């Protein structure tokens, strides 16, 4: 489980770094009247897949303590964040941006 925590930390911090870069590139594209570069969407989907896998591994390792153990609240919070990311990736909802919710996940590290 310790290694899963390291991977989770790496995913969250690299995603936070990526979100900063994406905001910068998005503002530049808006200023030039262009669309976001398509590779940004591929990177976004890769992070979503990584978070889904991390959550699945954590669930498989912790079993019922995932929901009832000492980290249950964080696990449920992470599950909600990943669910919102999936909704955004699959465009199932009308929300245009879940960046704020993902920033809360970054705040968890601090």
Short mmCIF file of C-alpha atoms in Angstrom, two decimals:
data_model
loop_
_atom_site.label_atom_id
_atom_site.label_comp_id
_atom_site.label_asym_id
_atom_site.label_seq_id
_atom_site.Cartn_x
_atom_site.Cartn_y
_atom_site.Cartn_z
CA UNK A 1 0.00 0.00 0.00
CA UNK A 2 2.97 2.28 0.61
CA UNK A 3 3.95 2.11 -3.07
CA UNK A 4 0.39 2.92 -4.10
CA UNK A 5 0.62 6.05 -1.94
CA UNK A 6 3.86 7.03 -3.71
CA UNK A 7 2.25 6.51 -7.11
CA UNK A 8 -0.81 8.46 -6.01
CA UNK A 9 1.39 11.34 -4.83
CA UNK A 10 3.27 11.31 -8.15
CA UNK A 11 0.02 11.28 -10.14
CA UNK A 12 -1.56 14.13 -8.17
CA UNK A 13 1.53 16.37 -8.24
CA UNK A 14 2.23 15.77 -11.92
CA UNK A 15 -1.45 16.41 -12.69
CA UNK A 16 -1.28 19.70 -10.78
CA UNK A 17 1.81 20.67 -12.77
CA UNK A 18 0.04 19.69 -16.00
CA UNK A 19 -3.06 21.74 -15.08
CA UNK A 20 -0.86 24.82 -14.73
CA UNK A 21 0.66 24.22 -18.15
CA UNK A 22 -2.76 23.54 -19.66
CA UNK A 23 -4.18 26.81 -18.32
CA UNK A 24 -1.26 28.70 -19.82
CA UNK A 25 -1.62 27.00 -23.21
CA UNK A 26 -5.40 27.42 -23.17
CA UNK A 27 -5.10 31.16 -22.52
CA UNK A 28 -2.61 31.48 -25.37
CA UNK A 29 -4.95 29.59 -27.70
CA UNK A 30 -7.88 31.82 -26.69
CA UNK A 31 -5.82 34.94 -27.32
CA UNK A 32 -4.98 33.69 -30.80
CA UNK A 33 -8.55 32.55 -31.51
CA UNK A 34 -7.51 28.90 -31.75
CA UNK A 35 -8.70 25.63 -30.24
CA UNK A 36 -6.77 23.87 -27.49
CA UNK A 37 -4.09 21.58 -28.92
CA UNK A 38 -5.50 18.06 -29.30
CA UNK A 39 -2.61 16.45 -27.44
CA UNK A 40 -3.82 18.18 -24.27
CA UNK A 41 -6.98 16.09 -24.36
CA UNK A 42 -4.92 12.90 -24.76
CA UNK A 43 -2.82 13.82 -21.72
CA UNK A 44 -6.00 14.57 -19.78
CA UNK A 45 -7.37 11.12 -20.64
CA UNK A 46 -4.07 9.50 -19.61
CA UNK A 47 -4.30 11.15 -16.18
CA UNK A 48 -7.91 10.03 -15.83
CA UNK A 49 -6.94 6.46 -16.70
CA UNK A 50 -4.08 6.62 -14.21
CA UNK A 51 -6.37 7.81 -11.42
CA UNK A 52 -8.95 5.12 -12.24
CA UNK A 53 -6.24 2.43 -12.09
CA UNK A 54 -4.83 3.85 -8.84
CA UNK A 55 -8.28 3.82 -7.29
CA UNK A 56 -8.91 0.27 -8.49
CA UNK A 57 -5.62 -0.97 -7.04
CA UNK A 58 -6.32 0.79 -3.75
CA UNK A 59 -9.81 -0.77 -3.62
CA UNK A 60 -8.41 -4.23 -4.38
CA UNK A 61 -5.75 -3.93 -1.67
CA UNK A 62 -7.88 -2.37 1.04
CA UNK A 63 -11.11 -4.29 0.33
CA UNK A 64 -13.76 -3.27 2.89
CA UNK A 65 -11.36 -1.01 4.80
CA UNK A 66 -11.47 1.18 1.69
CA UNK A 67 -14.95 2.21 2.86
CA UNK A 68 -14.64 1.70 6.63
CA UNK A 69 -10.94 2.10 7.45
CA UNK A 70 -9.02 5.12 8.72
CA UNK A 71 -8.71 6.61 5.22
CA UNK A 72 -12.33 5.95 4.23
CA UNK A 73 -13.24 9.63 3.92
CA UNK A 74 -10.27 10.35 1.67
CA UNK A 75 -11.00 7.25 -0.39
CA UNK A 76 -14.60 8.30 -0.91
CA UNK A 77 -13.47 11.84 -1.75
CA UNK A 78 -10.96 10.46 -4.29
CA UNK A 79 -13.70 8.26 -5.74
CA UNK A 80 -15.92 11.29 -6.26
CA UNK A 81 -13.10 13.29 -7.87
CA UNK A 82 -12.27 10.43 -10.23
CA UNK A 83 -15.96 10.00 -11.06
CA UNK A 84 -16.19 13.68 -11.99
CA UNK A 85 -13.04 13.30 -14.11
CA UNK A 86 -14.64 10.35 -15.91
CA UNK A 87 -17.80 12.38 -16.51
CA UNK A 88 -15.70 15.17 -17.95
CA UNK A 89 -13.65 12.80 -20.11
CA UNK A 90 -16.74 11.04 -21.44
CA UNK A 91 -18.68 14.32 -21.64
CA UNK A 92 -21.62 12.83 -19.73
CA UNK A 93 -22.51 16.02 -17.89
CA UNK A 94 -23.12 19.66 -18.63
CA UNK A 95 -20.31 20.90 -16.39
CA UNK A 96 -17.59 22.47 -18.48
CA UNK A 97 -14.78 22.36 -15.97
CA UNK A 98 -13.98 20.21 -12.96
CA UNK A 99 -10.58 21.79 -12.35
CA UNK A 100 -11.66 23.21 -9.00
CA UNK A 101 -12.58 19.76 -7.72
CA UNK A 102 -9.23 18.37 -8.86
CA UNK A 103 -7.44 21.24 -7.14
CA UNK A 104 -9.08 20.12 -3.92
CA UNK A 105 -7.38 16.76 -4.45
CA UNK A 106 -4.05 18.58 -4.73
CA UNK A 107 -4.85 20.38 -1.49
CA UNK A 108 -5.21 16.99 0.16
CA UNK A 109 -1.47 16.41 -0.28
CA UNK A 110 -0.65 19.62 1.54
#
